[in-house]
Amino acid sequence: MASLPLIIKYLLTGIVGMIPIIELRGAIPIGVFTFHLNYIEAFICSFIGNIIPIYFIVKYIRPLFDFFGRWKPFKIVIDWASERATKKIAESEKLQNFTALGLFLFVAIPLPGTGAWVGSLIANFLDLPPKKAIPPIVAGVITAGIIVLTLTAMANGGIQYLLQRN
């Protein structure tokens, strides 16, 4: 992989950042360890790849839900997820007031299933307009990226230390 042109390494790291579940959490270590990008390059490429789908999910996933909702198996899942998300927000006035903070914290925690894709879906289920949904999601992606970048650097330092000792 080291022989790939730099632009291809950037593009591949960004594409990995776009993949649901993997997102930036997997793209940064792949950029650093597989493509030998420096930390900043890996972060920037991963970040850009991770935020590209956000607007489209927040703004346009509902028509896809409506389309697939015509078939019973999809409708059951879509209705269940929509009702669950809207019920939780409707139950709590505090949750209504702190939706942006909750969305930020949800996306900022770098665990599988808590990234920008799921955060964007939640924002859509809650009928948040893009102007209210996108800023906390992007801030969450930046925060998660800094955390993953720090953990990657720590892991890389530990690996380097172990390799030098042998």
mmCIF file with all atom_site columns, C-alpha atoms in Angstrom:
data_model
loop_
_atom_site.group_PDB
_atom_site.id
_atom_site.type_symbol
_atom_site.label_atom_id
_atom_site.label_alt_id
_atom_site.label_comp_id
_atom_site.label_asym_id
_atom_site.label_entity_id
_atom_site.label_seq_id
_atom_site.pdbx_PDB_ins_code
_atom_site.Cartn_x
_atom_site.Cartn_y
_atom_site.Cartn_z
_atom_site.occupancy
_atom_site.B_iso_or_equiv
_atom_site.pdbx_formal_charge
_atom_site.auth_seq_id
_atom_site.auth_comp_id
_atom_site.auth_asym_id
_atom_site.auth_atom_id
_atom_site.pdbx_PDB_model_num
ATOM 1   C CA . MET A 1 1   ? 0.000   0.000  0.000  1.00 0.00 ? 1   MET A CA 1
ATOM 2   C CA . ALA A 1 2   ? 2.952   2.307  0.462  1.00 0.00 ? 2   ALA A CA 1
ATOM 3   C CA . SER A 1 3   ? 3.460   2.477  -3.321 1.00 0.00 ? 3   SER A CA 1
ATOM 4   C CA . LEU A 1 4   ? 0.035   3.999  -4.006 1.00 0.00 ? 4   LEU A CA 1
ATOM 5   C CA . PRO A 1 5   ? -0.011  7.641  -5.098 1.00 0.00 ? 5   PRO A CA 1
ATOM 6   C CA . LEU A 1 6   ? -0.736  10.024 -2.252 1.00 0.00 ? 6   LEU A CA 1
ATOM 7   C CA . ILE A 1 7   ? -4.032  11.206 -3.767 1.00 0.00 ? 7   ILE A CA 1
ATOM 8   C CA . ILE A 1 8   ? -5.288  7.594  -3.886 1.00 0.00 ? 8   ILE A CA 1
ATOM 9   C CA . LYS A 1 9   ? -4.372  7.139  -0.217 1.00 0.00 ? 9   LYS A CA 1
ATOM 10  C CA . TYR A 1 10  ? -6.314  10.311 0.595  1.00 0.00 ? 10  TYR A CA 1
ATOM 11  C CA . LEU A 1 11  ? -9.331  9.177  -1.430 1.00 0.00 ? 11  LEU A CA 1
ATOM 12  C CA . LEU A 1 12  ? -9.365  5.674  0.055  1.00 0.00 ? 12  LEU A CA 1
ATOM 13  C CA . THR A 1 13  ? -9.120  7.049  3.585  1.00 0.00 ? 13  THR A CA 1
ATOM 14  C CA . GLY A 1 14  ? -12.006 9.426  2.844  1.00 0.00 ? 14  GLY A CA 1
ATOM 15  C CA . ILE A 1 15  ? -14.089 6.609  1.333  1.00 0.00 ? 15  ILE A CA 1
ATOM 16  C CA . VAL A 1 16  ? -13.528 4.448  4.420  1.00 0.00 ? 16  VAL A CA 1
ATOM 17  C CA . GLY A 1 17  ? -14.706 7.449  6.457  1.00 0.00 ? 17  GLY A CA 1
ATOM 18  C CA . MET A 1 18  ? -17.981 7.401  4.488  1.00 0.00 ? 18  MET A CA 1
ATOM 19  C CA . ILE A 1 19  ? -18.787 3.775  5.287  1.00 0.00 ? 19  ILE A CA 1
ATOM 20  C CA . PRO A 1 20  ? -21.527 3.392  7.927  1.00 0.00 ? 20  PRO A CA 1
ATOM 21  C CA . ILE A 1 21  ? -20.399 1.952  11.281 1.00 0.00 ? 21  ILE A CA 1
ATOM 22  C CA . ILE A 1 22  ? -16.684 2.180  10.332 1.00 0.00 ? 22  ILE A CA 1
ATOM 23  C CA . GLU A 1 23  ? -16.735 5.917  9.618  1.00 0.00 ? 23  GLU A CA 1
ATOM 24  C CA . LEU A 1 24  ? -13.960 8.121  10.958 1.00 0.00 ? 24  LEU A CA 1
ATOM 25  C CA . ARG A 1 25  ? -13.347 5.698  13.846 1.00 0.00 ? 25  ARG A CA 1
ATOM 26  C CA . GLY A 1 26  ? -11.873 3.175  11.454 1.00 0.00 ? 26  GLY A CA 1
ATOM 27  C CA . ALA A 1 27  ? -10.621 5.510  8.738  1.00 0.00 ? 27  ALA A CA 1
ATOM 28  C CA . ILE A 1 28  ? -8.062  7.317  10.912 1.00 0.00 ? 28  ILE A CA 1
ATOM 29  C CA . PRO A 1 29  ? -6.218  4.143  11.999 1.00 0.00 ? 29  PRO A CA 1
ATOM 30  C CA . ILE A 1 30  ? -6.415  2.795  8.435  1.00 0.00 ? 30  ILE A CA 1
ATOM 31  C CA . GLY A 1 31  ? -4.979  6.047  7.091  1.00 0.00 ? 31  GLY A CA 1
ATOM 32  C CA . VAL A 1 32  ? -2.143  6.018  9.623  1.00 0.00 ? 32  VAL A CA 1
ATOM 33  C CA . PHE A 1 33  ? -1.273  2.322  9.791  1.00 0.00 ? 33  PHE A CA 1
ATOM 34  C CA . THR A 1 34  ? -2.197  1.065  6.311  1.00 0.00 ? 34  THR A CA 1
ATOM 35  C CA . PHE A 1 35  ? -1.590  4.075  4.076  1.00 0.00 ? 35  PHE A CA 1
ATOM 36  C CA . HIS A 1 36  ? 1.164   5.626  6.231  1.00 0.00 ? 36  HIS A CA 1
ATOM 37  C CA . LEU A 1 37  ? -0.437  9.059  6.224  1.00 0.00 ? 37  LEU A CA 1
ATOM 38  C CA . ASN A 1 38  ? 0.577   11.437 8.964  1.00 0.00 ? 38  ASN A CA 1
ATOM 39  C CA . TYR A 1 39  ? -1.970  12.037 11.707 1.00 0.00 ? 39  TYR A CA 1
ATOM 40  C CA . ILE A 1 40  ? -3.285  15.322 10.355 1.00 0.00 ? 40  ILE A CA 1
ATOM 41  C CA . GLU A 1 41  ? -3.708  13.963 6.814  1.00 0.00 ? 41  GLU A CA 1
ATOM 42  C CA . ALA A 1 42  ? -5.543  10.901 8.125  1.00 0.00 ? 42  ALA A CA 1
ATOM 43  C CA . PHE A 1 43  ? -7.784  13.086 10.313 1.00 0.00 ? 43  PHE A CA 1
ATOM 44  C CA . ILE A 1 44  ? -8.674  15.534 7.528  1.00 0.00 ? 44  ILE A CA 1
ATOM 45  C CA . CYS A 1 45  ? -9.408  12.831 4.934  1.00 0.00 ? 45  CYS A CA 1
ATOM 46  C CA . SER A 1 46  ? -11.453 10.813 7.423  1.00 0.00 ? 46  SER A CA 1
ATOM 47  C CA . PHE A 1 47  ? -13.354 13.883 8.597  1.00 0.00 ? 47  PHE A CA 1
ATOM 48  C CA . ILE A 1 48  ? -14.252 14.989 5.080  1.00 0.00 ? 48  ILE A CA 1
ATOM 49  C CA . GLY A 1 49  ? -15.361 11.477 4.159  1.00 0.00 ? 49  GLY A CA 1
ATOM 50  C CA . ASN A 1 50  ? -17.429 11.171 7.325  1.00 0.00 ? 50  ASN A CA 1
ATOM 51  C CA . ILE A 1 51  ? -19.294 14.465 6.983  1.00 0.00 ? 51  ILE A CA 1
ATOM 52  C CA . ILE A 1 52  ? -20.186 14.196 3.282  1.00 0.00 ? 52  ILE A CA 1
ATOM 53  C CA . PRO A 1 53  ? -23.211 11.898 3.873  1.00 0.00 ? 53  PRO A CA 1
ATOM 54  C CA . ILE A 1 54  ? -24.610 13.892 6.834  1.00 0.00 ? 54  ILE A CA 1
ATOM 55  C CA . TYR A 1 55  ? -26.575 16.490 4.881  1.00 0.00 ? 55  TYR A CA 1
ATOM 56  C CA . PHE A 1 56  ? -28.050 13.917 2.517  1.00 0.00 ? 56  PHE A CA 1
ATOM 57  C CA . ILE A 1 57  ? -29.164 11.647 5.352  1.00 0.00 ? 57  ILE A CA 1
ATOM 58  C CA . VAL A 1 58  ? -30.679 14.465 7.427  1.00 0.00 ? 58  VAL A CA 1
ATOM 59  C CA . LYS A 1 59  ? -32.390 16.051 4.427  1.00 0.00 ? 59  LYS A CA 1
ATOM 60  C CA . TYR A 1 60  ? -33.328 13.180 2.097  1.00 0.00 ? 60  TYR A CA 1
ATOM 61  C CA . ILE A 1 61  ? -33.630 9.893  3.990  1.00 0.00 ? 61  ILE A CA 1
ATOM 62  C CA . ARG A 1 62  ? -37.345 10.424 4.642  1.00 0.00 ? 62  ARG A CA 1
ATOM 63  C CA . PRO A 1 63  ? -38.324 9.912  0.953  1.00 0.00 ? 63  PRO A CA 1
ATOM 64  C CA . LEU A 1 64  ? -36.353 6.655  1.007  1.00 0.00 ? 64  LEU A CA 1
ATOM 65  C CA . PHE A 1 65  ? -38.192 5.601  4.158  1.00 0.00 ? 65  PHE A CA 1
ATOM 66  C CA . ASP A 1 66  ? -41.480 6.474  2.473  1.00 0.00 ? 66  ASP A CA 1
ATOM 67  C CA . PHE A 1 67  ? -40.516 4.482  -0.619 1.00 0.00 ? 67  PHE A CA 1
ATOM 68  C CA . PHE A 1 68  ? -39.354 1.378  1.266  1.00 0.00 ? 68  PHE A CA 1
ATOM 69  C CA . GLY A 1 69  ? -42.177 1.766  3.780  1.00 0.00 ? 69  GLY A CA 1
ATOM 70  C CA . ARG A 1 70  ? -44.577 0.510  1.123  1.00 0.00 ? 70  ARG A CA 1
ATOM 71  C CA . TRP A 1 71  ? -43.297 -3.018 1.761  1.00 0.00 ? 71  TRP A CA 1
ATOM 72  C CA . LYS A 1 72  ? -44.326 -4.594 5.025  1.00 0.00 ? 72  LYS A CA 1
ATOM 73  C CA . PRO A 1 73  ? -40.926 -5.867 6.283  1.00 0.00 ? 73  PRO A CA 1
ATOM 74  C CA . PHE A 1 74  ? -39.347 -2.441 5.797  1.00 0.00 ? 74  PHE A CA 1
ATOM 75  C CA . LYS A 1 75  ? -42.401 -0.600 7.101  1.00 0.00 ? 75  LYS A CA 1
ATOM 76  C CA . ILE A 1 76  ? -42.325 -2.517 10.383 1.00 0.00 ? 76  ILE A CA 1
ATOM 77  C CA . VAL A 1 77  ? -38.690 -1.577 11.028 1.00 0.00 ? 77  VAL A CA 1
ATOM 78  C CA . ILE A 1 78  ? -39.071 2.042  9.878  1.00 0.00 ? 78  ILE A CA 1
ATOM 79  C CA . ASP A 1 79  ? -42.234 2.575  11.925 1.00 0.00 ? 79  ASP A CA 1
ATOM 80  C CA . TRP A 1 80  ? -40.706 0.987  15.015 1.00 0.00 ? 80  TRP A CA 1
ATOM 81  C CA . ALA A 1 81  ? -37.555 3.136  14.819 1.00 0.00 ? 81  ALA A CA 1
ATOM 82  C CA . SER A 1 82  ? -39.494 6.319  14.051 1.00 0.00 ? 82  SER A CA 1
ATOM 83  C CA . GLU A 1 83  ? -41.990 5.803  16.859 1.00 0.00 ? 83  GLU A CA 1
ATOM 84  C CA . ARG A 1 84  ? -39.296 4.941  19.359 1.00 0.00 ? 84  ARG A CA 1
ATOM 85  C CA . ALA A 1 85  ? -37.205 8.006  18.555 1.00 0.00 ? 85  ALA A CA 1
ATOM 86  C CA . THR A 1 86  ? -40.127 10.436 18.508 1.00 0.00 ? 86  THR A CA 1
ATOM 87  C CA . LYS A 1 87  ? -41.666 8.943  21.660 1.00 0.00 ? 87  LYS A CA 1
ATOM 88  C CA . LYS A 1 88  ? -38.442 9.424  23.636 1.00 0.00 ? 88  LYS A CA 1
ATOM 89  C CA . ILE A 1 89  ? -38.117 13.044 22.612 1.00 0.00 ? 89  ILE A CA 1
ATOM 90  C CA . ALA A 1 90  ? -41.809 13.773 23.229 1.00 0.00 ? 90  ALA A CA 1
ATOM 91  C CA . GLU A 1 91  ? -41.691 12.230 26.722 1.00 0.00 ? 91  GLU A CA 1
ATOM 92  C CA . SER A 1 92  ? -39.100 14.610 28.058 1.00 0.00 ? 92  SER A CA 1
ATOM 93  C CA . GLU A 1 93  ? -39.142 18.382 27.881 1.00 0.00 ? 93  GLU A CA 1
ATOM 94  C CA . LYS A 1 94  ? -35.482 18.391 28.918 1.00 0.00 ? 94  LYS A CA 1
ATOM 95  C CA . LEU A 1 95  ? -34.668 16.188 25.953 1.00 0.00 ? 95  LEU A CA 1
ATOM 96  C CA . GLN A 1 96  ? -36.467 18.643 23.676 1.00 0.00 ? 96  GLN A CA 1
ATOM 97  C CA . ASN A 1 97  ? -34.405 21.498 25.060 1.00 0.00 ? 97  ASN A CA 1
ATOM 98  C CA . PHE A 1 98  ? -31.120 19.607 24.858 1.00 0.00 ? 98  PHE A CA 1
ATOM 99  C CA . THR A 1 99  ? -31.551 17.740 21.581 1.00 0.00 ? 99  THR A CA 1
ATOM 100 C CA . ALA A 1 100 ? -28.468 19.362 20.037 1.00 0.00 ? 100 ALA A CA 1
ATOM 101 C CA . LEU A 1 101 ? -26.325 18.499 23.065 1.00 0.00 ? 101 LEU A CA 1
ATOM 102 C CA . GLY A 1 102 ? -27.602 14.925 23.081 1.00 0.00 ? 102 GLY A CA 1
ATOM 103 C CA . LEU A 1 103 ? -26.926 14.565 19.370 1.00 0.00 ? 103 LEU A CA 1
ATOM 104 C CA . PHE A 1 104 ? -23.424 15.974 19.836 1.00 0.00 ? 104 PHE A CA 1
ATOM 105 C CA . LEU A 1 105 ? -22.625 13.610 22.719 1.00 0.00 ? 105 LEU A CA 1
ATOM 106 C CA . PHE A 1 106 ? -24.058 10.631 20.855 1.00 0.00 ? 106 PHE A CA 1
ATOM 107 C CA . VAL A 1 107 ? -21.854 11.262 17.809 1.00 0.00 ? 107 VAL A CA 1
ATOM 108 C CA . ALA A 1 108 ? -18.790 12.324 19.833 1.00 0.00 ? 108 ALA A CA 1
ATOM 109 C CA . ILE A 1 109 ? -18.485 9.001  21.670 1.00 0.00 ? 109 ILE A CA 1
ATOM 110 C CA . PRO A 1 110 ? -16.238 6.930  19.402 1.00 0.00 ? 110 PRO A CA 1
ATOM 111 C CA . LEU A 1 111 ? -18.007 3.595  19.663 1.00 0.00 ? 111 LEU A CA 1
ATOM 112 C CA . PRO A 1 112 ? -19.441 1.485  16.841 1.00 0.00 ? 112 PRO A CA 1
ATOM 113 C CA . GLY A 1 113 ? -22.977 2.574  16.030 1.00 0.00 ? 113 GLY A CA 1
ATOM 114 C CA . THR A 1 114 ? -22.680 6.058  17.545 1.00 0.00 ? 114 THR A CA 1
ATOM 115 C CA . GLY A 1 115 ? -21.333 7.960  14.570 1.00 0.00 ? 115 GLY A CA 1
ATOM 116 C CA . ALA A 1 116 ? -22.533 10.530 12.089 1.00 0.00 ? 116 ALA A CA 1
ATOM 117 C CA . TRP A 1 117 ? -24.710 8.089  10.126 1.00 0.00 ? 117 TRP A CA 1
ATOM 118 C CA . VAL A 1 118 ? -26.795 7.021  13.101 1.00 0.00 ? 118 VAL A CA 1
ATOM 119 C CA . GLY A 1 119 ? -26.794 10.553 14.510 1.00 0.00 ? 119 GLY A CA 1
ATOM 120 C CA . SER A 1 120 ? -28.127 11.811 11.176 1.00 0.00 ? 120 SER A CA 1
ATOM 121 C CA . LEU A 1 121 ? -30.821 9.133  11.161 1.00 0.00 ? 121 LEU A CA 1
ATOM 122 C CA . ILE A 1 122 ? -31.839 10.112 14.679 1.00 0.00 ? 122 ILE A CA 1
ATOM 123 C CA . ALA A 1 123 ? -32.012 13.761 13.631 1.00 0.00 ? 123 ALA A CA 1
ATOM 124 C CA . ASN A 1 124 ? -34.235 12.746 10.744 1.00 0.00 ? 124 ASN A CA 1
ATOM 125 C CA . PHE A 1 125 ? -36.498 10.645 12.982 1.00 0.00 ? 125 PHE A CA 1
ATOM 126 C CA . LEU A 1 126 ? -36.818 13.668 15.251 1.00 0.00 ? 126 LEU A CA 1
ATOM 127 C CA . ASP A 1 127 ? -37.669 15.894 12.280 1.00 0.00 ? 127 ASP A CA 1
ATOM 128 C CA . LEU A 1 128 ? -34.793 18.236 13.043 1.00 0.00 ? 128 LEU A CA 1
ATOM 129 C CA . PRO A 1 129 ? -34.092 20.616 10.171 1.00 0.00 ? 129 PRO A CA 1
ATOM 130 C CA . PRO A 1 130 ? -30.569 20.411 8.730  1.00 0.00 ? 130 PRO A CA 1
ATOM 131 C CA . LYS A 1 131 ? -29.665 23.823 10.231 1.00 0.00 ? 131 LYS A CA 1
ATOM 132 C CA . LYS A 1 132 ? -30.274 22.444 13.737 1.00 0.00 ? 132 LYS A CA 1
ATOM 133 C CA . ALA A 1 133 ? -29.006 18.902 13.155 1.00 0.00 ? 133 ALA A CA 1
ATOM 134 C CA . ILE A 1 134 ? -25.804 19.332 11.182 1.00 0.00 ? 134 ILE A CA 1
ATOM 135 C CA . PRO A 1 135 ? -23.748 21.592 13.534 1.00 0.00 ? 135 PRO A CA 1
ATOM 136 C CA . PRO A 1 136 ? -23.906 19.241 16.570 1.00 0.00 ? 136 PRO A CA 1
ATOM 137 C CA . ILE A 1 137 ? -23.248 16.224 14.351 1.00 0.00 ? 137 ILE A CA 1
ATOM 138 C CA . VAL A 1 138 ? -20.193 17.873 12.762 1.00 0.00 ? 138 VAL A CA 1
ATOM 139 C CA . ALA A 1 139 ? -18.950 18.966 16.213 1.00 0.00 ? 139 ALA A CA 1
ATOM 140 C CA . GLY A 1 140 ? -19.422 15.382 17.402 1.00 0.00 ? 140 GLY A CA 1
ATOM 141 C CA . VAL A 1 141 ? -17.439 14.050 14.430 1.00 0.00 ? 141 VAL A CA 1
ATOM 142 C CA . ILE A 1 142 ? -14.604 16.496 15.194 1.00 0.00 ? 142 ILE A CA 1
ATOM 143 C CA . THR A 1 143 ? -14.584 15.435 18.853 1.00 0.00 ? 143 THR A CA 1
ATOM 144 C CA . ALA A 1 144 ? -14.690 11.733 18.008 1.00 0.00 ? 144 ALA A CA 1
ATOM 145 C CA . GLY A 1 145 ? -11.903 12.308 15.488 1.00 0.00 ? 145 GLY A CA 1
ATOM 146 C CA . ILE A 1 146 ? -9.694  13.967 18.089 1.00 0.00 ? 146 ILE A CA 1
ATOM 147 C CA . ILE A 1 147 ? -10.310 11.086 20.496 1.00 0.00 ? 147 ILE A CA 1
ATOM 148 C CA . VAL A 1 148 ? -9.578  8.446  17.838 1.00 0.00 ? 148 VAL A CA 1
ATOM 149 C CA . LEU A 1 149 ? -6.535  10.395 16.664 1.00 0.00 ? 149 LEU A CA 1
ATOM 150 C CA . THR A 1 150 ? -5.195  10.496 20.223 1.00 0.00 ? 150 THR A CA 1
ATOM 151 C CA . LEU A 1 151 ? -5.812  6.761  20.722 1.00 0.00 ? 151 LEU A CA 1
ATOM 152 C CA . THR A 1 152 ? -4.191  5.995  17.361 1.00 0.00 ? 152 THR A CA 1
ATOM 153 C CA . ALA A 1 153 ? -1.130  8.052  18.269 1.00 0.00 ? 153 ALA A CA 1
ATOM 154 C CA . MET A 1 154 ? -0.923  6.316  21.636 1.00 0.00 ? 154 MET A CA 1
ATOM 155 C CA . ALA A 1 155 ? -1.241  2.905  20.000 1.00 0.00 ? 155 ALA A CA 1
ATOM 156 C CA . ASN A 1 156 ? 1.353   3.819  17.400 1.00 0.00 ? 156 ASN A CA 1
ATOM 157 C CA . GLY A 1 157 ? 3.747   4.999  20.100 1.00 0.00 ? 157 GLY A CA 1
ATOM 158 C CA . GLY A 1 158 ? 3.215   1.773  22.015 1.00 0.00 ? 158 GLY A CA 1
ATOM 159 C CA . ILE A 1 159 ? 3.825   -0.318 18.917 1.00 0.00 ? 159 ILE A CA 1
ATOM 160 C CA . GLN A 1 160 ? 6.980   1.666  18.091 1.00 0.00 ? 160 GLN A CA 1
ATOM 161 C CA . TYR A 1 161 ? 8.198   1.189  21.660 1.00 0.00 ? 161 TYR A CA 1
ATOM 162 C CA . LEU A 1 162 ? 7.630   -2.563 21.506 1.00 0.00 ? 162 LEU A CA 1
ATOM 163 C CA . LEU A 1 163 ? 9.350   -2.841 18.129 1.00 0.00 ? 163 LEU A CA 1
ATOM 164 C CA . GLN A 1 164 ? 12.391  -0.918 19.349 1.00 0.00 ? 164 GLN A CA 1
ATOM 165 C CA . ARG A 1 165 ? 12.734  -3.080 22.470 1.00 0.00 ? 165 ARG A CA 1
ATOM 166 C CA . ASN A 1 166 ? 13.064  -6.325 20.491 1.00 0.00 ? 166 ASN A CA 1
#
